[in-house]
Tab-separated table of C-alpha atoms in Angstrom:
chain	number	residue	atom	x	y	z
Z	23	UNK	CA	58.524	121.505	103.977
Z	24	UNK	CA	60.527	122.852	106.922
Z	25	UNK	CA	63.942	123.981	105.550
Z	26	UNK	CA	65.888	122.329	108.429
Z	27	UNK	CA	64.103	119.002	107.913
Z	28	UNK	CA	64.748	119.170	104.182
Z	29	UNK	CA	68.494	119.764	104.851
Z	30	UNK	CA	68.690	116.731	107.159
Z	31	UNK	CA	67.010	114.490	104.567
Z	32	UNK	CA	69.409	115.586	101.821
Z	33	UNK	CA	72.449	115.046	104.084
Z	34	UNK	CA	71.307	111.513	104.972
Z	35	UNK	CA	70.739	110.672	101.318
Z	36	UNK	CA	74.232	111.914	100.479
Z	37	UNK	CA	75.843	109.627	103.089
Z	38	UNK	CA	73.949	106.607	101.751
Z	39	UNK	CA	75.090	107.343	98.192
Z	40	UNK	CA	78.765	107.742	99.234
Z	41	UNK	CA	78.724	104.531	101.304
Z	42	UNK	CA	77.179	102.643	98.420
Z	43	UNK	CA	79.863	103.906	96.049
Z	44	UNK	CA	82.645	102.746	98.412
Z	45	UNK	CA	81.185	99.250	98.700
Z	46	UNK	CA	80.791	99.040	94.924
Z	47	UNK	CA	84.457	100.075	94.474
Z	48	UNK	CA	85.612	97.210	96.674
Z	49	UNK	CA	86.553	99.098	99.851
Z	50	UNK	CA	85.903	97.705	103.323
Z	51	UNK	CA	85.555	99.917	106.391
Z	52	UNK	CA	87.516	98.521	109.366
Z	53	UNK	CA	86.946	99.764	112.900
Z	54	UNK	CA	88.435	98.906	116.272
Z	55	UNK	CA	85.534	96.537	116.903
Z	56	UNK	CA	87.220	93.945	114.659
Z	57	UNK	CA	87.311	90.526	116.360
Z	58	UNK	CA	90.599	88.725	117.135
Z	59	UNK	CA	90.717	87.007	113.747
Z	60	UNK	CA	89.269	88.976	110.871
Z	61	UNK	CA	90.073	90.165	107.376
Z	62	UNK	CA	91.479	93.495	106.279
Z	63	UNK	CA	90.698	94.063	102.597
Z	64	UNK	CA	92.849	96.537	100.716
Z	65	UNK	CA	91.491	98.361	97.657
Z	66	UNK	CA	93.691	96.075	95.520
Z	67	UNK	CA	91.609	93.122	96.625
Z	68	UNK	CA	94.438	91.485	98.614
Z	69	UNK	CA	93.163	90.082	101.911
Z	70	UNK	CA	95.337	89.686	105.007
Z	71	UNK	CA	94.451	88.389	108.461
Z	72	UNK	CA	93.796	90.914	111.202
Z	73	UNK	CA	94.550	90.127	114.842
Z	74	UNK	CA	93.878	92.315	117.818
Z	75	UNK	CA	96.401	93.775	120.236
Z	76	UNK	CA	95.776	95.931	123.279
Z	77	UNK	CA	95.931	98.919	120.928
Z	78	UNK	CA	93.406	97.643	118.400
Z	79	UNK	CA	93.466	95.478	115.267
Z	80	UNK	CA	96.771	94.281	113.825
Z	81	UNK	CA	97.152	95.570	110.286
Z	82	UNK	CA	99.771	94.690	107.640
Z	83	UNK	CA	102.763	96.970	107.186
Z	84	UNK	CA	103.797	97.378	103.551
Z	85	UNK	CA	107.499	96.643	103.021
Z	86	UNK	CA	109.561	96.387	99.859
Z	87	UNK	CA	111.824	93.626	98.558
Z	88	UNK	CA	114.396	92.895	101.270
Z	89	UNK	CA	116.622	90.509	99.337
Z	90	UNK	CA	118.434	87.532	100.853
Z	91	UNK	CA	119.504	87.170	104.477
Z	92	UNK	CA	120.711	84.532	106.962
Z	93	UNK	CA	120.423	86.555	110.186
Z	94	UNK	CA	117.538	88.219	112.026
Z	95	UNK	CA	117.931	91.142	114.433
Z	96	UNK	CA	115.093	92.710	116.429
Z	97	UNK	CA	114.752	95.605	118.847
Z	98	UNK	CA	111.634	96.027	120.977
Z	99	UNK	CA	108.669	93.899	121.947
Z	100	UNK	CA	108.280	91.875	118.746
Z	101	UNK	CA	106.480	88.585	118.385
Z	102	UNK	CA	108.493	86.724	115.748
Z	103	UNK	CA	108.048	83.351	114.063
Z	104	UNK	CA	110.728	81.953	111.752
Z	105	UNK	CA	110.337	78.900	109.514
Z	106	UNK	CA	112.281	77.304	106.635
Z	107	UNK	CA	111.261	78.367	103.140
Z	108	UNK	CA	111.847	80.905	100.407
Z	109	UNK	CA	112.763	84.416	101.524
Z	110	UNK	CA	109.633	86.169	102.759
Z	111	UNK	CA	108.778	88.690	105.470
Z	112	UNK	CA	105.325	89.728	106.658
Z	113	UNK	CA	104.993	92.438	109.294
Z	114	UNK	CA	101.867	93.391	111.254
Z	115	UNK	CA	101.444	96.281	113.693
Z	116	UNK	CA	98.765	98.032	115.708
Z	117	UNK	CA	97.673	101.530	114.751
Z	118	UNK	CA	99.818	103.015	117.507
Z	119	UNK	CA	102.935	101.041	116.589
Z	120	UNK	CA	102.713	101.108	112.779
Z	121	UNK	CA	104.389	104.503	112.321
Z	122	UNK	CA	107.308	103.419	114.500
Z	123	UNK	CA	108.217	100.257	112.553
Z	124	UNK	CA	111.478	100.147	110.592
Z	125	UNK	CA	112.288	97.026	108.528
Z	126	UNK	CA	115.504	96.734	106.534
Z	127	UNK	CA	118.174	94.339	105.310
Z	128	UNK	CA	121.882	95.014	105.267
Z	129	UNK	CA	124.836	92.676	104.801
Z	130	UNK	CA	122.644	89.619	105.100
Z	131	UNK	CA	120.865	90.688	108.308
Z	132	UNK	CA	117.126	91.355	108.411
Z	133	UNK	CA	116.492	94.101	110.988
Z	134	UNK	CA	113.194	94.707	112.760
Z	135	UNK	CA	113.571	98.036	114.504
Z	136	UNK	CA	111.663	101.001	115.877
Z	137	UNK	CA	112.043	104.635	114.925
Z	138	UNK	CA	114.700	106.619	116.827
Z	139	UNK	CA	113.265	108.176	119.948
Z	140	UNK	CA	110.539	105.574	120.424
Z	141	UNK	CA	110.099	105.229	124.176
Z	142	UNK	CA	108.334	101.882	124.422
Z	143	UNK	CA	106.230	99.586	122.288
Z	144	UNK	CA	105.567	96.390	124.234
Z	145	UNK	CA	102.608	95.134	122.202
Z	146	UNK	CA	101.342	95.267	118.659
Z	147	UNK	CA	104.438	94.168	116.689
Z	148	UNK	CA	104.495	90.876	114.786
Z	149	UNK	CA	106.731	89.413	112.085
Z	150	UNK	CA	106.391	86.151	110.163
Z	151	UNK	CA	109.634	85.175	108.449
Z	152	UNK	CA	110.652	82.334	106.152
Z	153	UNK	CA	114.283	81.835	105.195
Z	154	UNK	CA	116.212	78.895	103.673
Z	155	UNK	CA	119.052	79.021	106.233
Z	156	UNK	CA	119.316	80.685	109.636
Z	157	UNK	CA	122.735	81.417	111.100
Z	158	UNK	CA	122.272	84.179	113.653
Z	159	UNK	CA	119.576	85.795	115.817
Z	160	UNK	CA	120.160	89.067	117.715
Z	161	UNK	CA	117.517	90.271	120.154
Z	162	UNK	CA	117.407	93.506	122.159
Z	163	UNK	CA	114.399	94.003	124.426
Z	164	UNK	CA	111.438	91.832	125.291
Z	165	UNK	CA	110.868	89.960	122.051
Z	166	UNK	CA	109.101	86.620	121.805
Z	167	UNK	CA	110.847	84.468	119.166
Z	168	UNK	CA	109.818	81.045	117.880
Z	169	UNK	CA	111.680	79.159	115.180
Z	170	UNK	CA	110.852	75.655	114.010
Z	171	UNK	CA	111.861	73.032	111.493
Z	172	UNK	CA	115.511	74.040	110.980
Z	173	UNK	CA	118.419	71.588	110.800
Z	174	UNK	CA	121.276	74.021	111.333
Z	175	UNK	CA	124.990	73.418	111.070
Z	176	UNK	CA	125.621	76.313	113.439
Z	177	UNK	CA	123.690	79.108	115.146
Z	178	UNK	CA	124.821	82.244	116.982
Z	179	UNK	CA	122.186	83.566	119.391
Z	180	UNK	CA	122.593	86.923	121.138
Z	181	UNK	CA	120.047	88.251	123.627
Z	182	UNK	CA	120.098	91.485	125.604
Z	183	UNK	CA	116.955	91.912	127.714
Z	184	UNK	CA	113.969	89.866	128.814
Z	185	UNK	CA	113.318	87.945	125.618
Z	186	UNK	CA	111.822	84.490	125.174
Z	187	UNK	CA	113.311	82.202	122.518
Z	188	UNK	CA	111.978	78.734	121.695
Z	189	UNK	CA	113.213	76.315	119.010
Z	190	UNK	CA	111.181	73.267	118.024
Z	191	UNK	CA	111.328	70.349	115.607
Z	192	UNK	CA	114.924	70.885	114.532
Z	193	UNK	CA	118.621	70.258	115.235
Z	194	UNK	CA	121.651	72.474	115.826
Z	195	UNK	CA	125.198	71.297	115.231
Z	196	UNK	CA	127.073	74.072	117.026
Z	197	UNK	CA	125.468	76.708	119.260
Z	198	UNK	CA	127.097	79.955	120.414
Z	199	UNK	CA	124.766	81.564	122.961
Z	200	UNK	CA	125.315	84.873	124.772
Z	201	UNK	CA	122.611	86.254	127.078
Z	202	UNK	CA	122.505	89.381	129.243
Z	203	UNK	CA	119.374	90.072	131.263
Z	204	UNK	CA	116.403	87.933	132.244
Z	205	UNK	CA	115.758	85.866	129.135
Z	206	UNK	CA	114.307	82.386	128.779
Z	207	UNK	CA	115.754	80.113	126.094
Z	208	UNK	CA	114.149	76.726	125.412
Z	209	UNK	CA	116.015	74.380	123.060
Z	210	UNK	CA	114.606	71.191	124.523
Z	211	UNK	CA	112.956	70.220	121.215
Z	212	UNK	CA	115.922	71.039	118.949
Z	213	UNK	CA	118.886	68.916	120.102
Z	214	UNK	CA	122.316	70.566	120.060
Z	215	UNK	CA	125.584	68.681	119.499
Z	216	UNK	CA	128.051	71.266	120.870
Z	217	UNK	CA	127.014	74.309	122.900
Z	218	UNK	CA	129.067	77.188	124.232
Z	219	UNK	CA	126.989	79.450	126.475
Z	220	UNK	CA	127.568	82.683	128.382
Z	221	UNK	CA	124.645	83.681	130.621
Z	222	UNK	CA	124.803	86.824	132.751
Z	223	UNK	CA	121.889	87.915	134.955
Z	224	UNK	CA	118.701	86.012	135.739
Z	225	UNK	CA	118.350	84.016	132.543
Z	226	UNK	CA	117.290	80.406	132.148
Z	227	UNK	CA	118.407	77.924	129.499
Z	228	UNK	CA	116.797	74.554	128.847
Z	229	UNK	CA	118.718	72.549	126.276
Z	230	UNK	CA	118.734	69.036	124.838
Z	231	UNK	CA	122.278	67.839	124.170
Z	232	UNK	CA	123.155	65.327	121.461
Z	233	UNK	CA	126.530	63.929	122.481
Z	234	UNK	CA	128.906	66.897	122.294
Z	235	UNK	CA	130.435	69.428	124.676
Z	236	UNK	CA	128.504	71.829	126.901
Z	237	UNK	CA	130.793	74.646	128.020
Z	238	UNK	CA	130.848	78.301	128.967
Z	239	UNK	CA	129.907	80.442	131.944
Z	240	UNK	CA	126.927	81.247	134.160
Z	241	UNK	CA	126.946	84.464	136.193
Z	242	UNK	CA	124.167	85.736	138.445
Z	243	UNK	CA	121.065	83.805	139.476
Z	244	UNK	CA	120.241	81.990	136.273
Z	245	UNK	CA	119.898	78.296	135.530
Z	246	UNK	CA	121.075	75.858	132.884
Z	247	UNK	CA	119.076	72.642	132.634
Z	248	UNK	CA	120.109	70.009	130.099
Z	249	UNK	CA	118.968	66.610	128.962
Z	250	UNK	CA	120.613	64.039	126.721
Z	251	UNK	CA	124.262	63.021	126.508
Z	252	UNK	CA	127.421	65.139	126.645
Z	253	UNK	CA	131.081	64.279	126.290
Z	254	UNK	CA	131.915	66.954	128.866
Z	255	UNK	CA	130.059	69.603	130.854
Z	256	UNK	CA	132.325	72.480	131.844
Z	257	UNK	CA	130.170	75.523	132.611
Z	258	UNK	CA	131.827	77.833	135.139
Z	259	UNK	CA	129.341	79.167	137.720
Z	260	UNK	CA	129.776	82.535	139.439
Z	261	UNK	CA	126.989	83.562	141.808
Z	262	UNK	CA	123.800	81.754	142.814
Z	263	UNK	CA	123.059	80.119	139.487
Z	264	UNK	CA	123.217	76.397	138.904
Z	265	UNK	CA	123.719	73.799	136.206
Z	266	UNK	CA	121.793	70.563	136.425
Z	267	UNK	CA	121.081	67.520	134.336
Z	268	UNK	CA	117.472	66.394	134.149
């Protein structure tokens, strides 16, 4: 037999044997052709959903025990969902973003950050959080935050950037909202009793009021739109923004 042909046959046979051994051991090969919803199987046998970002499939980021927290802080382009439940955090990232992710907890605040020096990660960062009580949310950058099902005595919400924050299927007793930038905040499905707001820039707030006071300031070209009943509305407007009842 021709020596070159014999070498090619042996090499092919070796690849087949190695692939067969990997399958037998429980490994799954994942490529960038993974569809939007798939399964990433770790060697331990634990399966986690895989979604697809512009940079490829979303894979789980392994994090340790973070302890208890009542506040969430995020920097960068995160997509975050928060729901009531026992303390749990699941983080997913694209291949490009995974090495930049930093998740920690300190003094009761869960922080979702990026490594120092990271220029920009606008896609490929997701976090699913459950927590018994939520008291504060701090956002820097263009995060997309959704929280649902909370009946909160009070909530402090701080936004710096072009974030989107939506609350659904809940209530808020006292809201302290501070926004700088071009954010959109929708609280139309989580009625608020008393709200103190400070909006600076081109931000928009839609809020359902439940009989308390709506106060604060609006600077720039933003808008405050509210529904429901208030005892008083005393938002000071500086610039081209406006406050209106719908």
